[in-house]
Tab-separated table of C-alpha atoms in Angstrom:
chain	number	residue	atom	x	y	z
A	1	UNK	CA	-23.758	30.490	8.307
A	2	UNK	CA	-20.476	28.892	9.432
A	3	UNK	CA	-22.373	25.744	10.399
A	4	UNK	CA	-23.915	25.670	6.921
A	5	UNK	CA	-20.494	26.036	5.326
A	6	UNK	CA	-19.173	23.169	7.474
A	7	UNK	CA	-22.087	20.909	6.532
A	8	UNK	CA	-21.578	21.668	2.868
A	9	UNK	CA	-17.851	21.004	3.231
A	10	UNK	CA	-18.536	17.651	4.920
A	11	UNK	CA	-20.965	16.588	2.185
A	12	UNK	CA	-18.489	17.613	-0.494
A	13	UNK	CA	-15.669	15.725	1.235
A	14	UNK	CA	-17.818	12.595	1.276
A	15	UNK	CA	-18.450	13.100	-2.436
A	16	UNK	CA	-14.778	13.466	-3.312
A	17	UNK	CA	-13.540	10.596	-1.136
A	18	UNK	CA	-16.269	7.999	-1.623
A	19	UNK	CA	-18.846	8.802	-4.305
A	20	UNK	CA	-16.292	9.721	-6.959
A	21	UNK	CA	-14.207	6.613	-6.382
A	22	UNK	CA	-16.386	3.646	-5.501
A	23	UNK	CA	-18.984	1.860	-7.586
A	24	UNK	CA	-20.975	0.859	-4.501
A	25	UNK	CA	-21.567	4.498	-3.535
A	26	UNK	CA	-22.285	5.541	-7.122
A	27	UNK	CA	-24.932	2.829	-7.412
A	28	UNK	CA	-26.920	4.379	-4.554
A	29	UNK	CA	-27.326	7.784	-6.213
A	30	UNK	CA	-28.115	9.354	-9.588
A	31	UNK	CA	-24.597	9.299	-10.985
A	32	UNK	CA	-25.362	8.858	-14.687
A	33	UNK	CA	-25.134	12.510	-15.747
A	34	UNK	CA	-22.127	13.021	-13.488
A	35	UNK	CA	-20.139	10.600	-15.634
A	36	UNK	CA	-20.677	12.873	-18.650
A	37	UNK	CA	-20.266	16.291	-17.068
A	38	UNK	CA	-18.951	17.139	-13.626
A	39	UNK	CA	-22.155	18.874	-12.703
A	40	UNK	CA	-22.000	18.129	-8.975
A	41	UNK	CA	-18.823	20.228	-8.782
A	42	UNK	CA	-20.588	23.041	-10.646
A	43	UNK	CA	-23.488	22.938	-8.186
A	44	UNK	CA	-21.217	22.768	-5.156
A	45	UNK	CA	-19.000	25.632	-6.336
A	46	UNK	CA	-22.003	27.812	-7.175
A	47	UNK	CA	-23.569	27.175	-3.775
A	48	UNK	CA	-20.317	27.703	-1.875
A	49	UNK	CA	-19.401	30.863	-3.797
A	50	UNK	CA	-22.796	32.500	-3.241
A	51	UNK	CA	-23.056	31.803	0.496
A	52	UNK	CA	-21.248	35.061	1.395
A	53	UNK	CA	-24.002	36.988	-0.416
A	54	UNK	CA	-26.515	36.018	2.292
A	55	UNK	CA	-24.358	36.485	5.361
A	56	UNK	CA	-22.814	39.412	7.246
A	57	UNK	CA	-25.224	41.816	5.565
A	58	UNK	CA	-24.809	45.568	6.073
A	59	UNK	CA	-27.973	47.522	5.374
A	60	UNK	CA	-28.231	50.894	3.628
A	61	UNK	CA	-30.366	53.945	4.231
A	62	UNK	CA	-30.093	54.838	0.568
A	63	UNK	CA	-33.122	53.723	-1.470
A	64	UNK	CA	-31.172	52.698	-4.585
A	65	UNK	CA	-28.586	50.670	-2.669
A	66	UNK	CA	-31.323	49.001	-0.628
A	67	UNK	CA	-33.269	47.922	-3.736
A	68	UNK	CA	-30.107	46.635	-5.376
A	69	UNK	CA	-29.154	44.709	-2.241
A	70	UNK	CA	-32.597	43.179	-1.727
A	71	UNK	CA	-32.959	42.032	-5.316
A	72	UNK	CA	-29.490	40.474	-5.221
A	73	UNK	CA	-30.144	38.619	-1.957
A	74	UNK	CA	-33.565	37.385	-3.090
A	75	UNK	CA	-32.190	36.138	-6.398
A	76	UNK	CA	-29.340	34.376	-4.579
A	77	UNK	CA	-31.805	32.646	-2.257
A	78	UNK	CA	-33.920	31.577	-5.219
A	79	UNK	CA	-30.866	30.108	-6.968
A	80	UNK	CA	-29.653	28.330	-3.845
A	81	UNK	CA	-33.040	26.690	-3.355
A	82	UNK	CA	-32.774	25.280	-6.872
A	83	UNK	CA	-29.191	24.145	-6.252
A	84	UNK	CA	-30.234	22.291	-3.095
A	85	UNK	CA	-32.968	20.551	-5.094
A	86	UNK	CA	-30.348	19.417	-7.623
A	87	UNK	CA	-28.160	17.938	-4.889
A	88	UNK	CA	-31.235	16.236	-3.406
A	89	UNK	CA	-31.911	14.740	-6.833
A	90	UNK	CA	-28.341	13.465	-7.116
A	91	UNK	CA	-28.731	11.671	-3.785
A	92	UNK	CA	-32.183	10.301	-4.713
A	93	UNK	CA	-34.059	12.429	-2.190
A	94	UNK	CA	-37.352	14.264	-2.698
A	95	UNK	CA	-37.048	17.932	-3.696
A	96	UNK	CA	-37.586	20.559	-1.043
A	97	UNK	CA	-41.219	21.366	-0.313
A	98	UNK	CA	-42.938	24.503	-1.526
A	99	UNK	CA	-43.836	25.182	2.087
A	100	UNK	CA	-40.137	25.315	3.003
A	101	UNK	CA	-39.281	27.471	-0.006
A	102	UNK	CA	-41.981	29.981	0.889
A	103	UNK	CA	-42.636	32.733	1.736
A	104	UNK	CA	-39.177	33.639	0.431
A	105	UNK	CA	-39.872	32.327	-3.052
A	106	UNK	CA	-43.181	34.204	-3.285
A	107	UNK	CA	-41.512	37.420	-2.154
A	108	UNK	CA	-38.794	36.962	-4.746
A	109	UNK	CA	-41.343	36.338	-7.501
A	110	UNK	CA	-43.381	39.399	-6.565
A	111	UNK	CA	-40.373	41.678	-6.217
A	112	UNK	CA	-38.147	40.715	-9.161
A	113	UNK	CA	-39.334	37.472	-10.735
A	114	UNK	CA	-42.709	38.618	-12.053
A	115	UNK	CA	-43.358	42.267	-11.130
A	116	UNK	CA	-46.028	42.196	-13.838
A	117	UNK	CA	-47.973	38.929	-14.005
A	118	UNK	CA	-50.462	37.962	-16.720
A	119	UNK	CA	-52.239	34.727	-17.485
A	120	UNK	CA	-50.491	32.718	-20.218
A	121	UNK	CA	-53.740	32.468	-22.157
A	122	UNK	CA	-55.680	35.657	-22.785
A	123	UNK	CA	-52.985	37.821	-21.193
A	124	UNK	CA	-55.323	38.867	-18.391
A	125	UNK	CA	-53.518	40.872	-15.699
A	126	UNK	CA	-52.976	39.012	-12.414
A	127	UNK	CA	-50.825	41.401	-10.411
A	128	UNK	CA	-48.298	44.209	-10.547
A	129	UNK	CA	-46.064	46.002	-8.079
A	130	UNK	CA	-44.138	49.221	-7.749
A	131	UNK	CA	-41.483	49.993	-5.204
A	132	UNK	CA	-42.470	51.738	-1.962
A	133	UNK	CA	-40.867	54.822	-0.468
A	134	UNK	CA	-39.827	53.022	2.745
A	135	UNK	CA	-37.478	50.631	0.943
A	136	UNK	CA	-34.320	51.086	3.103
A	137	UNK	CA	-32.329	49.766	6.089
A	138	UNK	CA	-33.113	46.118	5.352
A	139	UNK	CA	-36.827	46.745	4.876
A	140	UNK	CA	-38.386	45.627	1.609
A	141	UNK	CA	-41.346	47.802	0.731
A	142	UNK	CA	-43.526	47.574	-2.372
A	143	UNK	CA	-47.129	48.208	-3.322
A	144	UNK	CA	-48.898	45.097	-4.596
A	145	UNK	CA	-51.881	45.335	-6.928
A	146	UNK	CA	-53.520	41.943	-7.248
A	147	UNK	CA	-56.682	40.485	-8.752
A	148	UNK	CA	-57.158	38.784	-5.368
A	149	UNK	CA	-57.539	42.229	-3.817
A	150	UNK	CA	-59.518	43.847	-6.652
A	151	UNK	CA	-56.313	45.673	-7.637
A	152	UNK	CA	-56.438	47.847	-4.568
A	153	UNK	CA	-52.910	48.834	-3.630
A	154	UNK	CA	-51.558	46.849	-0.678
A	155	UNK	CA	-48.534	48.314	1.081
A	156	UNK	CA	-46.270	45.301	1.590
A	157	UNK	CA	-43.313	45.074	3.968
A	158	UNK	CA	-40.722	42.341	4.513
A	159	UNK	CA	-37.622	42.205	6.675
A	160	UNK	CA	-34.515	41.150	4.782
A	161	UNK	CA	-32.964	39.783	7.981
A	162	UNK	CA	-36.012	37.546	8.575
A	163	UNK	CA	-35.870	36.360	4.971
A	164	UNK	CA	-32.225	35.404	5.413
A	165	UNK	CA	-32.932	33.574	8.695
A	166	UNK	CA	-35.679	31.561	7.017
A	167	UNK	CA	-33.255	30.686	4.256
A	168	UNK	CA	-30.667	29.523	6.793
A	169	UNK	CA	-33.312	27.244	8.306
A	170	UNK	CA	-34.034	25.931	4.813
A	171	UNK	CA	-30.369	25.195	4.099
A	172	UNK	CA	-29.816	23.569	7.489
A	173	UNK	CA	-32.848	21.316	7.115
A	174	UNK	CA	-31.975	19.970	3.689
A	175	UNK	CA	-28.231	19.711	4.276
A	176	UNK	CA	-29.101	17.595	7.327
A	177	UNK	CA	-31.303	15.379	5.148
A	178	UNK	CA	-28.449	14.984	2.674
A	179	UNK	CA	-25.941	14.172	5.404
A	180	UNK	CA	-28.232	11.518	6.912
A	181	UNK	CA	-28.611	9.913	3.479
A	182	UNK	CA	-24.848	9.948	2.972
A	183	UNK	CA	-24.313	8.290	6.348
A	184	UNK	CA	-26.740	5.495	5.454
A	185	UNK	CA	-24.860	4.844	2.187
A	186	UNK	CA	-21.460	4.918	3.871
A	187	UNK	CA	-22.575	2.555	6.631
A	188	UNK	CA	-23.673	0.138	3.893
A	189	UNK	CA	-20.337	0.603	2.136
A	190	UNK	CA	-18.468	-0.111	5.371
A	191	UNK	CA	-20.428	-3.349	5.798
A	192	UNK	CA	-19.409	-4.390	2.284
A	193	UNK	CA	-15.767	-3.621	3.041
A	194	UNK	CA	-15.931	-5.577	6.299
A	195	UNK	CA	-17.082	-8.603	4.321
A	196	UNK	CA	-14.341	-8.089	1.719
A	197	UNK	CA	-11.730	-7.781	4.456
A	198	UNK	CA	-12.764	-11.157	5.906
A	199	UNK	CA	-12.564	-12.783	2.482
A	200	UNK	CA	-9.106	-11.376	1.790
A	201	UNK	CA	-7.821	-12.599	5.146
A	202	UNK	CA	-9.339	-16.022	4.506
A	203	UNK	CA	-6.903	-16.388	1.581
A	204	UNK	CA	-9.408	-17.104	-1.179
A	205	UNK	CA	-7.931	-17.590	-4.684
A	206	UNK	CA	-6.097	-14.496	-5.923
A	207	UNK	CA	-8.203	-14.110	-9.070
A	208	UNK	CA	-11.349	-14.147	-6.924
A	209	UNK	CA	-9.874	-11.409	-4.779
A	210	UNK	CA	-9.298	-9.254	-7.867
A	211	UNK	CA	-12.884	-9.779	-9.054
A	212	UNK	CA	-14.278	-8.824	-5.651
A	213	UNK	CA	-12.022	-5.775	-5.393
A	214	UNK	CA	-13.080	-4.641	-8.865
A	215	UNK	CA	-16.709	-4.454	-7.737
A	216	UNK	CA	-16.285	-3.317	-4.129
A	217	UNK	CA	-12.995	-1.452	-3.678
A	218	UNK	CA	-11.797	-0.574	-7.163
A	219	UNK	CA	-10.016	2.668	-6.239
A	220	UNK	CA	-7.014	0.674	-5.037
A	221	UNK	CA	-6.280	-0.276	-8.655
A	222	UNK	CA	-5.382	3.384	-9.209
A	223	UNK	CA	-3.203	3.771	-6.117
A	224	UNK	CA	0.030	2.362	-7.600
A	225	UNK	CA	1.430	1.919	-11.088
A	226	UNK	CA	1.671	-1.863	-10.697
A	227	UNK	CA	-1.741	-2.317	-9.033
A	228	UNK	CA	-3.816	-2.284	-12.211
A	229	UNK	CA	-5.907	-5.420	-12.572
A	230	UNK	CA	-4.346	-6.525	-15.866
A	231	UNK	CA	-0.865	-6.065	-14.387
A	232	UNK	CA	-1.742	-8.103	-11.297
A	233	UNK	CA	-3.139	-10.923	-13.411
A	234	UNK	CA	0.091	-10.901	-15.438
A	235	UNK	CA	2.168	-11.052	-12.253
A	236	UNK	CA	0.068	-13.928	-10.955
A	237	UNK	CA	0.479	-15.915	-14.157
A	238	UNK	CA	4.275	-15.392	-14.072
A	239	UNK	CA	4.777	-15.661	-10.310
A	240	UNK	CA	6.643	-18.957	-10.619
A	241	UNK	CA	9.158	-17.583	-13.129
A	242	UNK	CA	10.773	-14.865	-11.006
A	243	UNK	CA	10.379	-13.510	-7.447
A	244	UNK	CA	9.763	-9.986	-8.768
A	245	UNK	CA	6.239	-11.007	-9.783
A	246	UNK	CA	5.269	-12.648	-6.519
A	247	UNK	CA	6.704	-9.602	-4.725
A	248	UNK	CA	4.297	-7.285	-6.568
A	249	UNK	CA	1.406	-9.576	-5.628
A	250	UNK	CA	2.532	-9.546	-1.990
A	251	UNK	CA	2.727	-5.741	-2.099
A	252	UNK	CA	-0.793	-5.558	-3.474
A	253	UNK	CA	-2.256	-7.910	-0.851
A	254	UNK	CA	-0.487	-6.044	1.941
A	255	UNK	CA	-1.649	-2.682	0.612
A	256	UNK	CA	-5.190	-4.002	0.124
A	257	UNK	CA	-5.401	-5.178	3.727
A	258	UNK	CA	-4.046	-1.875	5.037
A	259	UNK	CA	-6.305	0.204	2.788
A	260	UNK	CA	-9.393	-1.767	3.792
A	261	UNK	CA	-8.619	-1.271	7.478
A	262	UNK	CA	-7.940	2.449	6.989
A	263	UNK	CA	-11.050	3.024	4.874
A	264	UNK	CA	-13.287	1.123	7.293
A	265	UNK	CA	-11.845	3.151	10.164
A	266	UNK	CA	-12.255	6.506	8.386
A	267	UNK	CA	-15.850	5.714	7.403
A	268	UNK	CA	-16.620	4.897	11.018
A	269	UNK	CA	-15.141	8.231	12.130
A	270	UNK	CA	-16.755	10.099	9.254
A	271	UNK	CA	-20.270	8.837	9.975
A	272	UNK	CA	-19.985	9.805	13.647
A	273	UNK	CA	-19.491	13.466	12.774
A	274	UNK	CA	-22.194	15.650	14.268
A	275	UNK	CA	-24.374	17.618	11.878
A	276	UNK	CA	-22.887	20.948	12.895
A	277	UNK	CA	-19.255	19.906	12.747
A	278	UNK	CA	-16.884	19.215	9.908
A	279	UNK	CA	-14.685	16.115	10.096
A	280	UNK	CA	-10.961	16.423	10.418
A	281	UNK	CA	-9.161	15.668	7.210
A	282	UNK	CA	-9.491	11.944	6.548
A	283	UNK	CA	-7.165	11.589	3.610
A	284	UNK	CA	-4.062	13.461	2.590
A	285	UNK	CA	-1.763	13.733	-0.351
A	286	UNK	CA	1.346	14.126	1.778
A	287	UNK	CA	2.993	11.008	3.122
A	288	UNK	CA	5.279	10.994	6.119
A	289	UNK	CA	8.692	9.846	4.959
A	290	UNK	CA	11.175	8.536	7.526
A	291	UNK	CA	14.709	7.308	7.094
A	292	UNK	CA	16.035	4.422	9.167
A	293	UNK	CA	19.788	4.509	9.715
A	294	UNK	CA	22.011	2.015	11.488
A	295	UNK	CA	23.478	3.477	14.662
A	296	UNK	CA	27.208	3.956	14.215
A	297	UNK	CA	29.735	6.209	15.860
A	298	UNK	CA	30.653	9.777	15.045
A	299	UNK	CA	31.137	10.929	11.489
A	300	UNK	CA	30.310	7.476	10.091
A	301	UNK	CA	26.658	7.919	11.103
A	302	UNK	CA	26.478	11.163	9.131
A	303	UNK	CA	28.048	9.515	6.093
A	304	UNK	CA	25.589	6.592	6.181
A	305	UNK	CA	22.634	8.931	6.614
A	306	UNK	CA	23.739	11.236	3.807
A	307	UNK	CA	24.358	8.305	1.461
A	308	UNK	CA	20.931	6.772	2.101
A	309	UNK	CA	19.184	10.112	1.794
A	310	UNK	CA	20.911	10.752	-1.526
A	311	UNK	CA	20.169	7.256	-2.841
A	312	UNK	CA	16.534	7.579	-1.789
A	313	UNK	CA	16.317	10.803	-3.774
A	314	UNK	CA	18.052	9.347	-6.825
A	315	UNK	CA	16.031	6.152	-6.700
A	316	UNK	CA	12.763	8.069	-6.567
A	317	UNK	CA	13.738	9.712	-9.868
A	318	UNK	CA	14.035	6.315	-11.493
A	319	UNK	CA	10.294	5.906	-10.931
A	320	UNK	CA	9.631	8.847	-13.261
A	321	UNK	CA	12.231	7.727	-15.826
A	322	UNK	CA	14.446	10.725	-15.029
A	323	UNK	CA	16.866	11.669	-17.848
A	324	UNK	CA	19.865	11.987	-15.463
A	325	UNK	CA	19.222	9.461	-12.698
A	326	UNK	CA	18.310	6.827	-15.238
A	327	UNK	CA	18.964	3.110	-15.621
A	328	UNK	CA	22.485	3.625	-16.992
A	329	UNK	CA	23.332	5.784	-14.000
A	330	UNK	CA	22.318	3.052	-11.574
A	331	UNK	CA	24.051	0.338	-13.583
A	332	UNK	CA	27.281	2.312	-13.242
A	333	UNK	CA	26.785	2.556	-9.467
A	334	UNK	CA	26.239	-1.125	-8.648
A	335	UNK	CA	27.914	-4.444	-9.375
A	336	UNK	CA	25.459	-6.672	-7.506
A	337	UNK	CA	24.109	-9.362	-9.882
A	338	UNK	CA	20.517	-9.206	-8.615
A	339	UNK	CA	20.400	-5.426	-8.831
A	340	UNK	CA	21.888	-5.392	-12.324
A	341	UNK	CA	19.368	-8.031	-13.437
A	342	UNK	CA	16.436	-5.841	-12.393
A	343	UNK	CA	17.934	-2.764	-14.004
A	344	UNK	CA	18.398	-4.705	-17.229
A	345	UNK	CA	14.786	-5.873	-17.100
A	346	UNK	CA	13.687	-2.259	-16.685
A	347	UNK	CA	15.898	-1.279	-19.608
A	348	UNK	CA	14.468	-3.985	-21.882
A	349	UNK	CA	10.899	-3.079	-20.838
A	350	UNK	CA	11.389	0.675	-20.669
A	351	UNK	CA	8.028	1.366	-22.361
A	352	UNK	CA	6.217	-1.511	-20.690
A	353	UNK	CA	4.757	-0.198	-17.430
A	354	UNK	CA	3.740	-3.653	-16.224
A	355	UNK	CA	7.316	-4.973	-16.311
A	356	UNK	CA	9.082	-1.688	-15.568
A	357	UNK	CA	7.287	-0.952	-12.295
A	358	UNK	CA	7.336	-4.580	-11.222
A	359	UNK	CA	11.127	-4.500	-11.436
A	360	UNK	CA	11.213	-1.062	-9.810
A	361	UNK	CA	9.379	-2.390	-6.741
A	362	UNK	CA	11.527	-5.507	-6.573
A	363	UNK	CA	14.660	-3.403	-6.968
A	364	UNK	CA	13.513	-1.281	-4.042
A	365	UNK	CA	13.162	-4.448	-1.975
A	366	UNK	CA	16.666	-5.600	-2.959
A	367	UNK	CA	18.241	-2.249	-2.091
A	368	UNK	CA	16.414	-2.155	1.226
A	369	UNK	CA	17.419	-5.706	2.126
A	370	UNK	CA	21.036	-4.811	1.371
A	371	UNK	CA	20.704	-1.797	3.711
A	372	UNK	CA	21.145	0.684	0.864
A	373	UNK	CA	17.761	2.335	1.127
């Protein structure tokens, strides 16, 4: 069951990284309902949370416990089959076959789904069951009375462990189908990104780059405050008026190139994952932060390091419009004309994200170039 959990985890990671964020991937699946309700997450959570119910089973000699256990396991299997079919639908694959669902589904229907079966029209009796006396220790035992057998009682036995093994085979088969489909989509996505990467490096007009990114790699617009498309167009139109605007464009192009390379590389690694293994984490929320300090002697090195570390901390608060480490605080700390100019621009455009974060990034460049950050 660990292999099944790893496959499910891999599929879900692909969903969260690629299918939730990129139009190309969404276009290859049934994503319409997902945009209204997050039903993939509901399916995934239900499937993940019920997996323990069909693994590491301890059987009971007691009749009552055994019946309770068997009905719970069979109902869980029935639900998981339906959940797999929903995920197959999302990824535009055919539903699982009745042959693969059975005999487990038939056993479930006989035992708890329809213990008394009648025809919808006329209410003619089709079958009925009652529980057998040997229902214990992982053995399902019931007496089946069926029209197919002239309602002669048929003592029926099933092994719960065999039922669970069949279900594992079912899950493995269809999770493999899903993973193969995901790999095909991601390989296609990687090809699209390879083409975009070539176009970006060929230095096509900036507005054309933005249009291409919007349709092929739009998640980058959400990666930074000043990377929204409307902001970038504004910076481009004003790039000749002040270096802060061209700096934001340069940051975007640099980040775009790096992100394309990283995403192409991670897709390549991701699609090479074997079916029974889960990929190592491909993306992370934590960034490695390093401080570069000029090498000086003795106590002076400690002073320089402490000053830069403190300024880095204070400057990061300016990003969030901190009430203490605010614009006035920084204006009182510096006399440099360029730095003051950017702080004043941030002050004037305090509620204007496009201007505020453009100046913030340019201010960071100025402080770095002056060896203050």
